[in-house]
């Protein structure tokens, strides 16, 4: 498989460090609010990478952190008058719910910054011992010029950076030896969460957590380090400096960065009023549609989010689901019989499509082309398959489309997807509609549930339901 490596700016053949094992580290969200639609892009893209590597037989160790100590979390906690941990715990739970709805597999480990403080302190100590860091008044800084490779990922020149910094002097940071130095540990401010350390009570800098957690849960060398392109500088550059200075080995073999998601062509921001959480979008569209939409573009291309584009993804996804439902029916009615010459051709074509799909995925995870191949298969199924075909042939095309969709995390079988709580809420809504003599809505709800295999029975004790 070829992967575009931000470090070398070329597509490179992916070769894991350790045989069949692949360690992936993806920078996760800061949990001070519901995750937004932009945060979902790296989650979906790199989950798809993980799924493809699993399909290829690799043993994937997927680590993605939650940043649960940060200025934004503290600000929110003060606004609500609660402890910062209450904010972070709440939004970790909510993020996990959203990720589940987006069909993002649970990470092998989801470390939290606040639970890794001793290891962070240990790495800072190592950096100080090696002359890569120093303490001033309770703050520990990384001595950027002590790391010769600084700037290698972002392609930035250290002297240009320094020149830029001289003009924008940051208040309160005059104590640094050099403007390029960044914080590893900062002293406690009143009302903020803090931990004891050799430099006094304080908390870690943001960049440090990823260096420490990837080392602990994957090792000194990571196969693939990923995140959104905004993280290339300074976050990933600083992670490299910390890790390579501390561990004396190359930090990550491949660096993957997704391009940004824009809204109607503009950067998403709260002030522009075009900021959407996944939770809000989920009220408008099933999150499966959002997943499909995200994968309909290559991850390194900017992606524009608009209702028109999402509607078109919704229609596309429905085409796949309809074809799958039709194939399932055909499969259930079909008989086992000898395959005809024409069917042998179909089976051959399926094999070709699988090869074409794999070639797209092998080319730096080209999910857009992979989806086109699925549509070619859907077209073949719609035009050539009926219940008159041999059961084995129908099964083959049905299972292959299902498998290829599953690698993209696209669920093609809707059965039992509906949760008990959703069913009960709909039944309640149906009762209210009946009371209000809105029988059209009541029937609509019954039909909707029936379509998902939920049968309602009106009894004297109330409405009972069962799954077909
Ligand atoms: P944050 O919580 O801002 O650190 O973001 C968590 C992850 O989401 C990082 O990998 C970011 O690069 C990514 N991200 C944030 N905004 C967007 C966006 N609009 N489009 C794509 N990725 C984003
Ligand atoms: Zn990170």
Coordinates of C-alpha atoms and ligand atoms in Angstrom, one line a residue:
X1 CA 0.0 0.0 0.0
X2 CA 1.2 3.5 -0.8
X3 CA 0.8 6.3 1.8
X4 CA 1.5 9.9 1.2
X5 CA 4.0 10.8 3.9
X6 CA 3.9 14.5 4.9
X7 CA 7.5 14.1 6.1
X8 CA 8.9 13.3 2.6
X9 CA 6.0 14.9 0.6
X10 CA 5.8 11.7 -1.5
X11 CA 3.7 8.6 -1.7
X12 CA 5.8 5.8 -0.2
X13 CA 5.3 2.1 0.0
X14 CA 4.0 1.3 3.5
X15 CA 6.3 -1.2 5.3
X16 CA 5.5 -1.7 9.0
X17 CA 8.4 -1.6 11.4
X18 CA 7.5 -4.8 13.2
X19 CA 6.3 -7.5 10.7
X20 CA 2.5 -7.8 10.9
X21 CA 2.0 -5.3 13.7
X22 CA 1.0 -1.7 12.9
X23 CA 1.0 1.1 15.5
X24 CA -1.2 4.1 14.6
X25 CA -1.5 7.2 16.8
X26 CA -4.2 9.8 15.9
X27 CA -4.4 13.1 17.8
X28 CA -7.8 13.2 19.3
X29 CA -10.1 16.1 20.3
X30 CA -9.9 18.5 23.2
X31 CA -13.1 17.7 25.1
X32 CA -14.7 20.9 26.2
X33 CA -17.8 20.6 24.0
X34 CA -19.5 18.2 21.6
X35 CA -17.2 17.2 18.8
X36 CA -17.8 19.2 15.6
X37 CA -18.2 18.1 12.1
X38 CA -14.5 18.9 11.3
X39 CA -13.2 16.7 14.1
X40 CA -15.2 13.8 12.6
X41 CA -13.1 13.9 9.4
X42 CA -9.8 12.5 10.9
X43 CA -11.9 10.1 13.0
X44 CA -13.6 8.6 10.0
X45 CA -10.6 8.8 7.6
X46 CA -8.1 7.1 9.9
X47 CA -10.7 4.6 11.2
X48 CA -11.1 3.6 7.5
X49 CA -7.3 3.3 7.2
X50 CA -7.4 1.0 10.3
X51 CA -10.2 -1.1 8.8
X52 CA -8.4 -1.5 5.5
X53 CA -5.2 -2.6 7.3
X54 CA -7.3 -5.1 9.3
X55 CA -8.8 -6.4 6.1
X56 CA -5.2 -6.9 4.8
X57 CA -4.5 -9.0 7.8
X58 CA -2.4 -6.6 9.9
X59 CA -2.7 -6.5 13.7
X60 CA -3.4 -2.9 14.3
X61 CA -2.8 -1.1 17.6
X62 CA -4.8 2.1 17.3
X63 CA -4.3 4.8 19.9
X64 CA -6.2 8.1 20.0
X65 CA -6.1 10.4 22.9
X66 CA -8.6 12.7 24.6
X67 CA -7.0 16.0 25.6
X68 CA -8.7 16.5 29.0
X69 CA -6.7 19.2 30.5
X70 CA -6.6 22.5 28.6
X71 CA -7.4 26.2 28.8
X72 CA -10.7 25.7 26.9
X73 CA -11.9 23.0 29.4
X74 CA -11.0 25.2 32.3
X75 CA -12.8 28.2 30.8
X76 CA -15.9 26.1 30.3
X77 CA -15.8 24.7 33.8
X78 CA -15.6 28.2 35.3
X79 CA -18.5 29.3 33.1
X80 CA -20.6 26.4 34.4
X81 CA -19.3 26.6 38.0
X82 CA -18.2 22.9 37.9
X83 CA -14.9 21.0 38.1
X84 CA -12.9 20.8 34.8
X85 CA -13.0 17.0 35.2
X86 CA -16.8 17.1 35.0
X87 CA -16.6 18.9 31.7
X88 CA -14.0 16.6 30.2
X89 CA -15.7 13.4 31.4
X90 CA -19.1 14.6 30.1
X91 CA -17.7 15.4 26.6
X92 CA -15.6 12.2 26.4
X93 CA -18.8 10.2 26.9
X94 CA -20.6 12.4 24.3
X95 CA -17.7 12.0 21.8
X96 CA -17.8 8.3 22.3
X97 CA -21.5 8.2 21.5
X98 CA -21.0 10.2 18.3
X99 CA -18.1 8.0 17.3
X100 CA -20.3 4.9 17.7
X101 CA -23.0 6.5 15.6
X102 CA -20.3 7.3 13.0
X103 CA -19.3 3.6 13.1
X104 CA -15.8 4.5 14.2
X105 CA -14.3 1.4 15.9
X106 CA -13.3 1.9 19.5
X107 CA -9.6 2.6 19.8
X108 CA -7.3 -0.1 21.2
X109 CA -6.5 2.6 23.8
X110 CA -8.1 6.0 24.4
X111 CA -5.6 7.5 26.8
X112 CA -6.5 10.7 28.7
X113 CA -3.8 13.3 29.5
X114 CA -4.8 13.5 33.2
X115 CA -4.1 9.8 33.7
X116 CA -0.6 9.9 32.3
X117 CA 1.0 12.7 34.4
X118 CA 3.8 10.6 36.0
X119 CA 5.0 9.5 32.6
X120 CA 4.9 13.1 31.3
X121 CA 7.0 14.2 34.3
X122 CA 9.5 11.4 33.6
X123 CA 9.9 12.6 29.9
X124 CA 10.4 16.2 31.0
X125 CA 13.1 15.0 33.5
X126 CA 14.8 13.1 30.7
X127 CA 14.8 16.1 28.5
X128 CA 16.2 18.3 31.2
X129 CA 18.9 15.7 31.9
X130 CA 19.9 15.6 28.3
X131 CA 20.1 19.4 28.0
X132 CA 17.0 19.7 25.8
X133 CA 14.9 21.5 28.4
X134 CA 15.2 24.0 31.3
X135 CA 13.1 25.3 34.1
X136 CA 12.4 29.0 34.9
X137 CA 10.1 30.0 37.8
X138 CA 8.1 26.7 37.7
X139 CA 7.8 26.6 33.9
X140 CA 9.8 24.0 31.9
X141 CA 10.6 24.9 28.3
X142 CA 11.9 22.8 25.5
X143 CA 15.2 24.2 24.1
X144 CA 14.1 24.2 20.5
X145 CA 17.6 25.0 19.0
X146 CA 19.0 22.0 20.8
X147 CA 17.1 19.7 18.4
X148 CA 18.8 19.9 15.0
X149 CA 15.8 18.4 13.1
X150 CA 13.3 21.1 14.1
X151 CA 11.2 22.1 11.2
X152 CA 11.7 18.9 9.2
X153 CA 8.0 18.0 9.0
X154 CA 6.5 21.4 8.3
X155 CA 9.4 22.4 6.0
X156 CA 9.9 25.5 8.2
X157 CA 13.3 27.1 8.6
X158 CA 14.3 27.7 12.2
X159 CA 15.9 31.1 11.4
X160 CA 12.7 32.3 9.6
X161 CA 10.6 31.2 12.5
X162 CA 12.9 33.1 14.9
X163 CA 12.6 36.3 12.7
X164 CA 8.8 36.0 12.8
X165 CA 8.8 35.6 16.5
X166 CA 10.9 38.6 17.3
X167 CA 8.2 40.8 16.0
X168 CA 5.4 39.2 18.0
X169 CA 6.8 39.0 21.5
X170 CA 4.5 37.0 23.7
X171 CA 3.7 38.7 27.1
X172 CA 4.9 36.7 30.1
X173 CA 7.3 34.6 28.1
X174 CA 10.3 36.9 28.2
X175 CA 11.9 34.4 30.6
X176 CA 12.5 32.0 27.8
X177 CA 16.0 31.6 26.5
X178 CA 14.8 31.8 23.0
X179 CA 11.4 32.8 21.4
X180 CA 11.3 29.4 19.7
X181 CA 11.2 27.5 23.0
X182 CA 7.9 26.0 23.9
X183 CA 6.3 24.9 27.2
X184 CA 6.6 21.3 28.5
X185 CA 5.3 22.1 32.0
X186 CA 3.5 25.1 33.3
X187 CA 3.0 26.3 36.9
X188 CA -0.4 26.2 38.6
X189 CA -2.7 29.1 38.4
X190 CA -5.4 29.6 41.0
X191 CA -8.4 27.5 40.4
X192 CA -6.8 25.3 37.8
X193 CA -6.2 21.6 38.0
X194 CA -2.6 20.8 38.9
X195 CA -0.3 17.9 39.9
X196 CA 2.9 17.9 42.0
X197 CA 6.1 17.8 40.1
X198 CA 9.8 18.4 40.7
X199 CA 9.2 22.0 39.4
X200 CA 6.3 22.6 41.7
X201 CA 2.5 22.2 41.3
X202 CA 1.5 22.5 37.7
X203 CA 0.2 20.9 34.5
X204 CA 1.7 19.6 31.3
X205 CA 1.8 21.4 28.0
X206 CA -0.4 20.1 25.2
X207 CA 2.3 18.8 22.9
X208 CA 3.8 16.7 25.6
X209 CA 0.9 14.4 26.0
X210 CA 1.0 12.8 22.5
X211 CA 4.7 12.1 22.8
X212 CA 4.2 10.4 26.1
X213 CA 1.1 8.4 25.3
X214 CA 2.3 7.2 22.0
X215 CA 5.5 6.0 23.6
X216 CA 3.6 4.2 26.4
X217 CA 0.9 2.6 24.3
X218 CA 2.8 2.0 21.0
X219 CA 6.5 2.4 21.6
X220 CA 9.3 4.8 20.8
X221 CA 8.7 4.4 17.1
X222 CA 5.2 4.7 15.7
X223 CA 4.3 3.3 12.2
X224 CA 1.7 6.0 11.4
X225 CA 1.1 9.2 13.1
X226 CA -2.0 11.0 11.9
X227 CA -4.2 14.1 12.5
X228 CA -5.6 17.1 10.7
X229 CA -3.3 19.3 8.6
X230 CA -3.6 22.2 11.1
X231 CA -1.5 20.0 13.5
X232 CA 1.6 19.8 11.3
X233 CA 2.9 23.0 12.9
X234 CA 3.6 23.5 15.7
X235 CA 1.9 20.5 17.3
X236 CA 3.5 17.6 15.4
X237 CA 6.8 19.5 14.9
X238 CA 7.0 19.8 18.7
X239 CA 6.0 16.2 19.3
X240 CA 8.9 15.1 17.0
X241 CA 11.4 17.4 18.9
X242 CA 10.3 16.1 22.3
X243 CA 10.2 12.4 21.3
X244 CA 13.3 12.2 19.2
X245 CA 15.3 14.3 21.7
X246 CA 14.1 12.0 24.6
X247 CA 14.2 8.6 22.9
X248 CA 17.1 9.0 20.3
X249 CA 15.1 7.2 17.6
X250 CA 12.9 8.4 14.7
X251 CA 9.5 9.2 16.2
X252 CA 7.1 8.1 13.4
X253 CA 7.7 6.4 10.0
X254 CA 4.7 7.9 8.2
X255 CA 2.9 11.1 8.8
X256 CA -0.7 11.4 7.4
X257 CA -2.7 14.6 7.5
X258 CA -6.3 15.1 6.4
X259 CA -7.3 18.3 4.7
X260 CA -9.9 20.5 6.3
X261 CA -13.6 20.4 6.1
X262 CA -15.2 23.7 5.2
X263 CA -18.7 24.8 5.4
X264 CA -20.2 26.4 2.2
X265 CA -16.7 27.2 1.2
X266 CA -15.7 29.0 4.4
X267 CA -13.7 28.0 7.4
X268 CA -16.0 26.7 10.1
X269 CA -16.1 29.1 13.1
X270 CA -18.4 30.0 15.9
X271 CA -18.3 33.7 15.0
X272 CA -19.4 33.0 11.4
X273 CA -22.4 31.0 12.7
X274 CA -21.5 28.1 10.5
X275 CA -20.2 25.8 13.3
X276 CA -22.0 22.5 13.5
X277 CA -21.6 19.7 16.1
X278 CA -22.0 16.1 15.0
X279 CA -24.9 16.0 17.4
X280 CA -26.8 18.8 15.5
X281 CA -26.0 17.2 12.2
X282 CA -27.3 13.9 13.5
X283 CA -30.7 15.4 14.0
X284 CA -30.9 16.2 10.3
X285 CA -29.1 13.2 8.7
X286 CA -28.3 9.7 9.8
X287 CA -24.6 9.8 10.7
X288 CA -24.0 7.0 8.3
X289 CA -24.7 9.6 5.6
X290 CA -22.1 11.8 7.1
X291 CA -19.5 9.0 7.1
X292 CA -20.3 8.2 3.5
X293 CA -20.0 12.0 2.6
X294 CA -16.6 12.2 4.3
X295 CA -15.3 9.3 2.4
X296 CA -16.6 10.5 -1.0
X297 CA -13.6 12.7 -1.3
X298 CA -9.9 11.9 -0.9
X299 CA -8.7 12.7 2.6
X300 CA -6.0 15.1 1.3
X301 CA -8.5 17.2 -0.6
X302 CA -10.4 20.0 1.1
X303 CA -14.0 19.0 1.5
X304 CA -16.9 21.3 1.4
X305 CA -19.9 20.6 3.6
X306 CA -23.2 21.8 2.2
X307 CA -26.8 20.5 2.4
X308 CA -26.8 19.9 -1.4
X309 CA -23.7 17.7 -1.2
X310 CA -24.9 15.8 1.9
X311 CA -28.3 15.3 0.2
X312 CA -26.5 13.8 -2.7
X313 CA -24.5 11.5 -0.4
X314 CA -27.8 10.4 1.2
X315 CA -29.2 9.5 -2.2
X316 CA -26.0 7.6 -3.1
X317 CA -26.0 5.7 0.1
X318 CA -29.7 4.8 -0.4
X319 CA -28.9 3.4 -3.8
X320 CA -26.4 1.0 -2.2
X321 CA -28.8 0.0 0.6
X322 CA -31.7 -0.6 -1.9
X323 CA -29.5 -2.8 -4.0
X324 CA -28.4 -4.7 -1.0
X325 CA -32.0 -5.2 0.2
X326 CA -33.0 -6.4 -3.3
X327 CA -30.1 -8.8 -3.4
X328 CA -31.0 -10.1 0.0
X329 CA -34.6 -10.8 -1.1
X330 CA -33.3 -12.4 -4.3
X331 CA -30.9 -14.5 -2.3
X332 CA -33.7 -15.7 0.0
X333 CA -35.9 -16.8 -2.9
X334 CA -33.1 -18.2 -5.2
X335 CA -32.3 -21.8 -5.7
X336 CA -29.0 -23.6 -5.6
X337 CA -28.1 -24.5 -9.1
X338 CA -25.3 -24.9 -11.6
X339 CA -23.8 -21.5 -12.7
X340 CA -24.3 -20.6 -16.3
X341 CA -21.7 -19.1 -18.6
X342 CA -23.2 -15.7 -18.1
X343 CA -23.0 -16.1 -14.3
X344 CA -19.4 -17.2 -14.6
X345 CA -18.7 -13.9 -16.3
X346 CA -20.4 -12.1 -13.4
X347 CA -18.2 -13.9 -10.9
X348 CA -15.1 -12.9 -12.9
X349 CA -16.3 -9.3 -13.0
X350 CA -16.8 -9.3 -9.2
X351 CA -13.2 -10.4 -8.8
X352 CA -12.0 -7.6 -11.1
X353 CA -14.0 -5.1 -9.1
X354 CA -12.4 -6.3 -5.8
X355 CA -9.0 -5.9 -7.4
X356 CA -9.9 -2.4 -8.6
X357 CA -11.2 -1.4 -5.2
X358 CA -8.1 -2.6 -3.5
X359 CA -5.9 -0.7 -6.0
X360 CA -7.8 2.5 -5.1
X361 CA -7.4 1.9 -1.4
X362 CA -3.7 1.0 -1.9
X363 CA -3.2 4.3 -3.6
X364 CA -3.0 6.4 -0.5
X365 CA -6.5 5.4 0.7
X366 CA -8.4 6.7 -2.3
X367 CA -11.9 6.1 -0.8
X368 CA -13.5 8.2 -3.5
X369 CA -12.4 5.8 -6.2
X370 CA -13.2 2.8 -4.0
X371 CA -16.8 4.1 -3.6
X372 CA -17.0 4.4 -7.4
X373 CA -16.1 0.7 -7.7
X374 CA -18.9 -0.2 -5.3
X375 CA -21.3 1.7 -7.5
X376 CA -20.1 -0.2 -10.5
X377 CA -20.9 -3.4 -8.6
X378 CA -24.3 -2.0 -7.6
X379 CA -25.0 -1.3 -11.3
X380 CA -24.0 -4.8 -12.2
X381 CA -26.2 -6.2 -9.5
X382 CA -29.2 -4.1 -10.5
X383 CA -28.9 -4.9 -14.2
X384 CA -28.0 -8.6 -14.1
X385 CA -29.1 -10.2 -10.9
X386 CA -32.6 -11.5 -10.2
X387 CA -33.9 -14.3 -8.0
X388 CA -33.6 -16.6 -11.1
X389 CA -29.8 -16.6 -10.7
X390 CA -28.0 -19.3 -8.8
X391 CA -28.1 -18.6 -5.1
X392 CA -24.3 -18.9 -4.9
X393 CA -23.8 -16.1 -7.5
X394 CA -26.3 -13.8 -5.7
X395 CA -24.6 -14.5 -2.4
X396 CA -21.2 -13.8 -3.8
X397 CA -22.1 -10.3 -5.1
X398 CA -24.1 -9.6 -2.0
X399 CA -21.3 -10.5 0.4
X400 CA -18.6 -8.8 -1.7
X401 CA -20.5 -5.5 -1.7
X402 CA -21.1 -5.9 2.0
X403 CA -17.5 -6.6 2.7
X404 CA -16.2 -3.7 0.6
X405 CA -18.7 -1.3 2.3
X406 CA -17.7 -2.7 5.7
X407 CA -14.0 -1.7 5.1
X408 CA -15.3 1.9 4.6
X409 CA -17.4 1.4 7.8
X410 CA -20.6 1.7 5.8
X411 CA -23.3 -0.4 7.3
X412 CA -25.4 -2.1 4.6
X413 CA -27.6 -4.1 6.8
X414 CA -30.0 -1.9 8.7
X415 CA -31.6 -4.8 10.6
X416 CA -31.7 -4.3 14.4
X417 CA -30.0 -1.0 14.0
X418 CA -32.8 0.8 15.8
X419 CA -32.3 1.0 19.6
X420 CA -35.0 -0.1 22.1
X421 CA -35.1 3.5 23.4
X422 CA -35.7 4.9 19.9
X423 CA -38.5 2.4 19.4
X424 CA -40.2 3.3 22.6
X425 CA -39.9 7.0 21.9
X426 CA -41.5 6.5 18.5
X427 CA -44.3 4.4 20.0
X428 CA -44.9 7.2 22.4
X429 CA -45.0 9.7 19.6
X430 CA -47.5 7.5 17.7
X431 CA -49.8 7.4 20.8
X432 CA -49.7 11.1 21.0
X433 CA -50.4 11.5 17.3
X434 CA -53.4 9.1 17.7
X435 CA -54.7 11.1 20.6
X436 CA -54.4 14.3 18.5
X437 CA -56.3 12.4 15.7
X438 CA -53.3 12.7 13.5
X439 CA -53.7 9.3 12.0
X440 CA -51.5 9.9 9.0
X441 CA -48.5 10.5 11.3
X442 CA -49.5 7.5 13.5
X443 CA -49.6 5.2 10.4
X444 CA -46.3 6.7 9.2
X445 CA -44.6 5.8 12.4
X446 CA -46.1 2.2 12.4
X447 CA -44.8 1.8 8.8
X448 CA -41.4 3.2 9.6
X449 CA -41.0 0.7 12.4
X450 CA -42.4 -2.1 10.3
X451 CA -39.7 -1.3 7.6
X452 CA -37.1 -1.9 10.3
X453 CA -38.7 -5.2 11.3
X454 CA -40.5 -3.9 14.4
X455 CA -44.0 -5.1 14.8
X456 CA -46.5 -3.3 17.0
X457 CA -49.4 -4.9 18.7
X458 CA -52.1 -2.8 20.3
X459 CA -53.3 -4.6 23.4
X460 CA -55.5 -3.6 26.4
X461 CA -52.3 -3.1 28.5
X462 CA -50.9 -0.7 25.9
X463 CA -48.7 -1.1 22.9
X464 CA -46.4 -4.1 22.8
X465 CA -43.6 -4.5 20.2
X466 CA -41.3 -7.1 19.0
X467 CA -38.5 -7.5 16.5
X468 CA -39.4 -9.7 13.5
Ligands
LIG1 P1 -8.9 19.8 18.1 O1 -9.9 19.3 19.2 O2 -9.1 21.1 17.6 O3 -7.5 19.5 18.6 O4 -9.1 18.8 16.9 C1 -9.1 17.4 16.9 C2 -8.8 16.9 15.5 O5 -9.8 17.4 14.5 C3 -7.4 17.3 14.9 O6 -6.9 16.2 14.2 C4 -7.8 18.4 14.0 O7 -6.8 18.6 13.0 C5 -9.1 18.0 13.4 N1 -9.9 19.1 12.9 C6 -10.3 20.2 13.5 N2 -11.1 21.0 12.7 C7 -11.1 20.3 11.5 C8 -11.8 20.6 10.2 N3 -12.5 21.7 10.1 N4 -11.6 19.8 9.2 C9 -10.8 18.6 9.4 N5 -10.2 18.3 10.5 C10 -10.4 19.1 11.6
LIG2 ZN1 -1.0 15.1 19.2

